[in-house]
mmCIF file of C-alpha atoms in Angstrom:
data_model
loop_
_atom_site.group_PDB
_atom_site.id
_atom_site.type_symbol
_atom_site.label_atom_id
_atom_site.label_comp_id
_atom_site.label_asym_id
_atom_site.label_seq_id
_atom_site.Cartn_x
_atom_site.Cartn_y
_atom_site.Cartn_z
ATOM 1 C CA MET A 81 64.773 -32.047 -59.999
ATOM 2 C CA HIS A 82 65.667 -28.992 -61.955
ATOM 3 C CA PRO A 83 65.589 -25.777 -59.555
ATOM 4 C CA PHE A 84 63.221 -23.676 -61.402
ATOM 5 C CA ARG A 85 60.522 -26.747 -61.101
ATOM 6 C CA LYS A 86 61.449 -27.321 -57.269
ATOM 7 C CA ALA A 87 61.010 -23.829 -56.768
ATOM 8 C CA VAL A 88 57.635 -23.711 -58.549
ATOM 9 C CA GLU A 89 56.359 -26.847 -56.778
ATOM 10 C CA THR A 90 57.893 -24.796 -53.403
ATOM 11 C CA ARG A 91 55.822 -22.247 -54.088
ATOM 12 C CA ASP A 92 59.306 -20.417 -54.050
ATOM 13 C CA HIS A 93 57.965 -16.729 -55.630
ATOM 14 C CA ASP A 94 61.725 -15.526 -54.671
ATOM 15 C CA ALA A 95 63.811 -17.863 -56.249
ATOM 16 C CA ILE A 96 61.425 -18.215 -59.249
ATOM 17 C CA GLU A 97 62.006 -14.488 -59.745
ATOM 18 C CA ALA A 98 65.955 -15.009 -59.280
ATOM 19 C CA MET A 99 66.026 -17.268 -62.251
ATOM 20 C CA LEU A 100 64.524 -14.913 -64.744
ATOM 21 C CA ALA A 101 66.512 -12.850 -66.863
ATOM 22 C CA GLU A 102 65.861 -9.102 -66.703
ATOM 23 C CA ASP A 103 65.503 -9.821 -71.079
ATOM 24 C CA VAL A 104 62.768 -12.415 -70.338
ATOM 25 C CA VAL A 105 60.053 -12.997 -72.999
ATOM 26 C CA PHE A 106 57.348 -14.638 -71.625
ATOM 27 C CA THR A 107 54.576 -16.044 -74.583
ATOM 28 C CA SER A 108 51.489 -17.323 -72.847
ATOM 29 C CA PRO A 109 49.151 -20.037 -74.109
ATOM 30 C CA VAL A 110 45.820 -17.376 -74.273
ATOM 31 C CA ALA A 111 47.373 -14.447 -74.836
ATOM 32 C CA PHE A 112 48.041 -12.738 -78.489
ATOM 33 C CA ARG A 113 51.338 -11.287 -77.714
ATOM 34 C CA PRO A 114 54.555 -12.026 -75.924
ATOM 35 C CA TYR A 115 55.196 -10.238 -72.692
ATOM 36 C CA PRO A 116 59.043 -8.643 -72.570
ATOM 37 C CA GLY A 117 60.648 -8.519 -68.901
ATOM 38 C CA LYS A 118 60.943 -10.071 -66.020
ATOM 39 C CA ALA A 119 59.000 -7.607 -63.437
ATOM 40 C CA ILE A 120 55.916 -9.191 -66.160
ATOM 41 C CA THR A 121 56.480 -12.676 -66.565
ATOM 42 C CA ALA A 122 57.351 -13.049 -62.298
ATOM 43 C CA ALA A 123 54.173 -11.006 -61.799
ATOM 44 C CA ILE A 124 52.211 -13.774 -64.313
ATOM 45 C CA LEU A 125 53.984 -16.536 -63.018
ATOM 46 C CA ARG A 126 52.722 -15.454 -59.316
ATOM 47 C CA GLY A 127 49.271 -14.835 -60.569
ATOM 48 C CA VAL A 128 49.478 -18.438 -62.367
ATOM 49 C CA LEU A 129 50.542 -19.757 -58.744
ATOM 50 C CA ARG A 130 47.044 -18.064 -57.305
ATOM 51 C CA VAL A 131 44.812 -19.402 -59.798
ATOM 52 C CA PHE A 132 46.242 -23.047 -60.500
ATOM 53 C CA THR A 133 45.082 -25.639 -58.045
ATOM 54 C CA ASP A 134 46.346 -29.680 -57.124
ATOM 55 C CA PHE A 135 49.934 -27.936 -60.022
ATOM 56 C CA ARG A 136 52.853 -30.738 -60.520
ATOM 57 C CA TYR A 137 55.504 -31.376 -62.854
ATOM 58 C CA VAL A 138 55.135 -35.241 -64.285
ATOM 59 C CA ARG A 139 57.770 -35.041 -66.460
ATOM 60 C CA GLU A 140 61.562 -33.106 -67.079
ATOM 61 C CA ILE A 141 62.780 -32.548 -70.537
ATOM 62 C CA ALA A 142 66.242 -31.104 -70.921
ATOM 63 C CA SER A 143 68.750 -30.879 -74.180
ATOM 64 C CA ALA A 144 72.027 -32.241 -73.931
ATOM 65 C CA ASP A 145 73.694 -28.235 -73.154
ATOM 66 C CA GLY A 146 71.059 -27.991 -70.650
ATOM 67 C CA ARG A 147 69.754 -24.427 -72.126
ATOM 68 C CA ASP A 148 66.680 -25.720 -73.321
ATOM 69 C CA HIS A 149 63.859 -27.817 -70.811
ATOM 70 C CA ALA A 150 60.645 -29.221 -71.095
ATOM 71 C CA LEU A 151 58.453 -29.245 -68.135
ATOM 72 C CA VAL A 152 55.135 -31.326 -68.298
ATOM 73 C CA PHE A 153 52.161 -30.145 -65.895
ATOM 74 C CA VAL A 154 48.874 -30.953 -64.835
ATOM 75 C CA ALA A 155 46.661 -28.637 -62.379
ATOM 76 C CA LYS A 156 42.824 -27.289 -62.430
ATOM 77 C CA VAL A 157 41.827 -24.776 -62.858
ATOM 78 C CA GLY A 158 37.887 -24.380 -60.804
ATOM 79 C CA ASP A 159 36.690 -28.302 -62.216
ATOM 80 C CA LYS A 160 38.854 -28.311 -65.159
ATOM 81 C CA GLU A 161 42.117 -30.536 -65.330
ATOM 82 C CA ILE A 162 44.744 -28.782 -67.788
ATOM 83 C CA ASN A 163 47.505 -30.622 -68.881
ATOM 84 C CA GLY A 164 50.408 -28.327 -70.078
ATOM 85 C CA CYS A 165 53.813 -27.976 -70.515
ATOM 86 C CA ASP A 166 56.515 -24.885 -69.912
ATOM 87 C CA PHE A 167 59.320 -24.799 -72.169
ATOM 88 C CA LEU A 168 62.439 -22.824 -70.837
ATOM 89 C CA HIS A 169 65.131 -21.458 -72.941
ATOM 90 C CA PHE A 170 68.392 -20.434 -70.267
ATOM 91 C CA ASP A 171 71.055 -18.019 -71.386
ATOM 92 C CA GLU A 172 74.622 -17.944 -71.227
ATOM 93 C CA GLU A 173 74.523 -16.766 -67.052
ATOM 94 C CA GLY A 174 71.641 -19.618 -66.501
ATOM 95 C CA ARG A 175 68.993 -17.573 -66.236
ATOM 96 C CA ILE A 176 65.687 -18.201 -68.557
ATOM 97 C CA ASP A 177 65.229 -15.532 -70.768
ATOM 98 C CA ASP A 178 62.668 -17.243 -73.166
ATOM 99 C CA PHE A 179 59.649 -19.165 -71.098
ATOM 100 C CA THR A 180 56.669 -20.129 -73.702
ATOM 101 C CA VAL A 181 53.810 -22.392 -71.925
ATOM 102 C CA MET A 182 50.925 -24.555 -74.282
ATOM 103 C CA VAL A 183 48.416 -25.862 -72.364
ATOM 104 C CA ARG A 184 45.366 -28.588 -73.696
ATOM 105 C CA PRO A 185 42.608 -29.706 -73.545
ATOM 106 C CA LEU A 186 40.684 -25.978 -74.993
ATOM 107 C CA SER A 187 37.966 -25.526 -72.265
ATOM 108 C CA ALA A 188 40.982 -25.807 -69.791
ATOM 109 C CA ALA A 189 42.718 -23.547 -71.552
ATOM 110 C CA GLN A 190 39.174 -21.084 -71.684
ATOM 111 C CA ALA A 191 39.004 -21.034 -68.194
ATOM 112 C CA LEU A 192 43.006 -20.308 -67.800
ATOM 113 C CA ALA A 193 42.100 -17.117 -69.902
ATOM 114 C CA ALA A 194 38.784 -16.239 -67.506
ATOM 115 C CA ALA A 195 41.000 -16.577 -64.767
ATOM 116 C CA MET A 196 44.166 -15.208 -65.393
ATOM 117 C CA GLY A 197 41.865 -12.026 -67.073
ATOM 118 C CA ALA A 198 39.853 -11.717 -63.694
ATOM 119 C CA GLN A 199 43.998 -11.896 -62.321
ATOM 120 C CA PHE A 200 45.196 -8.915 -64.697
ATOM 121 C CA ASP A 201 44.593 -5.851 -63.236
ATOM 122 C CA ARG A 202 46.704 -7.311 -60.206
ATOM 123 C CA ILE A 203 49.230 -8.974 -62.323
ATOM 124 C CA GLU A 204 49.943 -5.509 -64.006
ATOM 125 C CA ALA A 205 49.969 -3.250 -61.016
ATOM 126 C CA GLU A 206 52.710 -5.873 -59.142
ATOM 127 C CA ALA A 207 54.388 -5.514 -62.600
ATOM 128 C CA ARG A 208 54.499 -1.837 -62.160
ATOM 129 C CA ALA A 209 54.980 -2.001 -58.789
ATOM 130 C CA THR A 210 58.375 -3.888 -59.132
ATOM 131 C CA ALA A 211 59.968 -2.546 -62.545
ATOM 132 C CA GLY A 212 58.420 1.401 -62.080
ATOM 133 C CA GLY A 213 55.192 1.063 -65.080
ATOM 134 C CA ALA A 214 57.834 0.015 -67.672
ATOM 135 C CA GLU A 215 56.988 -3.339 -68.650
ATOM 136 C CA ALA A 216 53.418 -3.654 -67.292
ATOM 137 C CA GLY A 217 51.660 -3.305 -70.742
ATOM 138 C CA GLY A 218 47.292 -5.007 -71.625
ATOM 139 C CA ALA A 219 46.600 -8.320 -72.802
#
């Protein structure tokens, strides 16, 4: 089991954040632009773990060199079942420097967008508290 998978499944926020590179870029399945930086990415991931219920990874796919991983997941957002994949790229130091999420179906993606939108003031506040406001931005 990949250490990131274990950290997410055990909801170990400190371990998740420790695996992120300072310059990580998070690409959301529901936001127009990517979010650069460790503080905002960690805050978004904490928000996602508040929004998702019954979350579990069901498959891991790794590149031969171990620098790219795809973690397929299922979860619920409200009463909608969501299927998705976390695409992770690791830098030379083994930290996640690129994090892209894709989800389906559309109805679940829309539920995720609404639920995360309701969380975004809290997410931005958490990111500002961690990074001094340098990384937090709007959707």
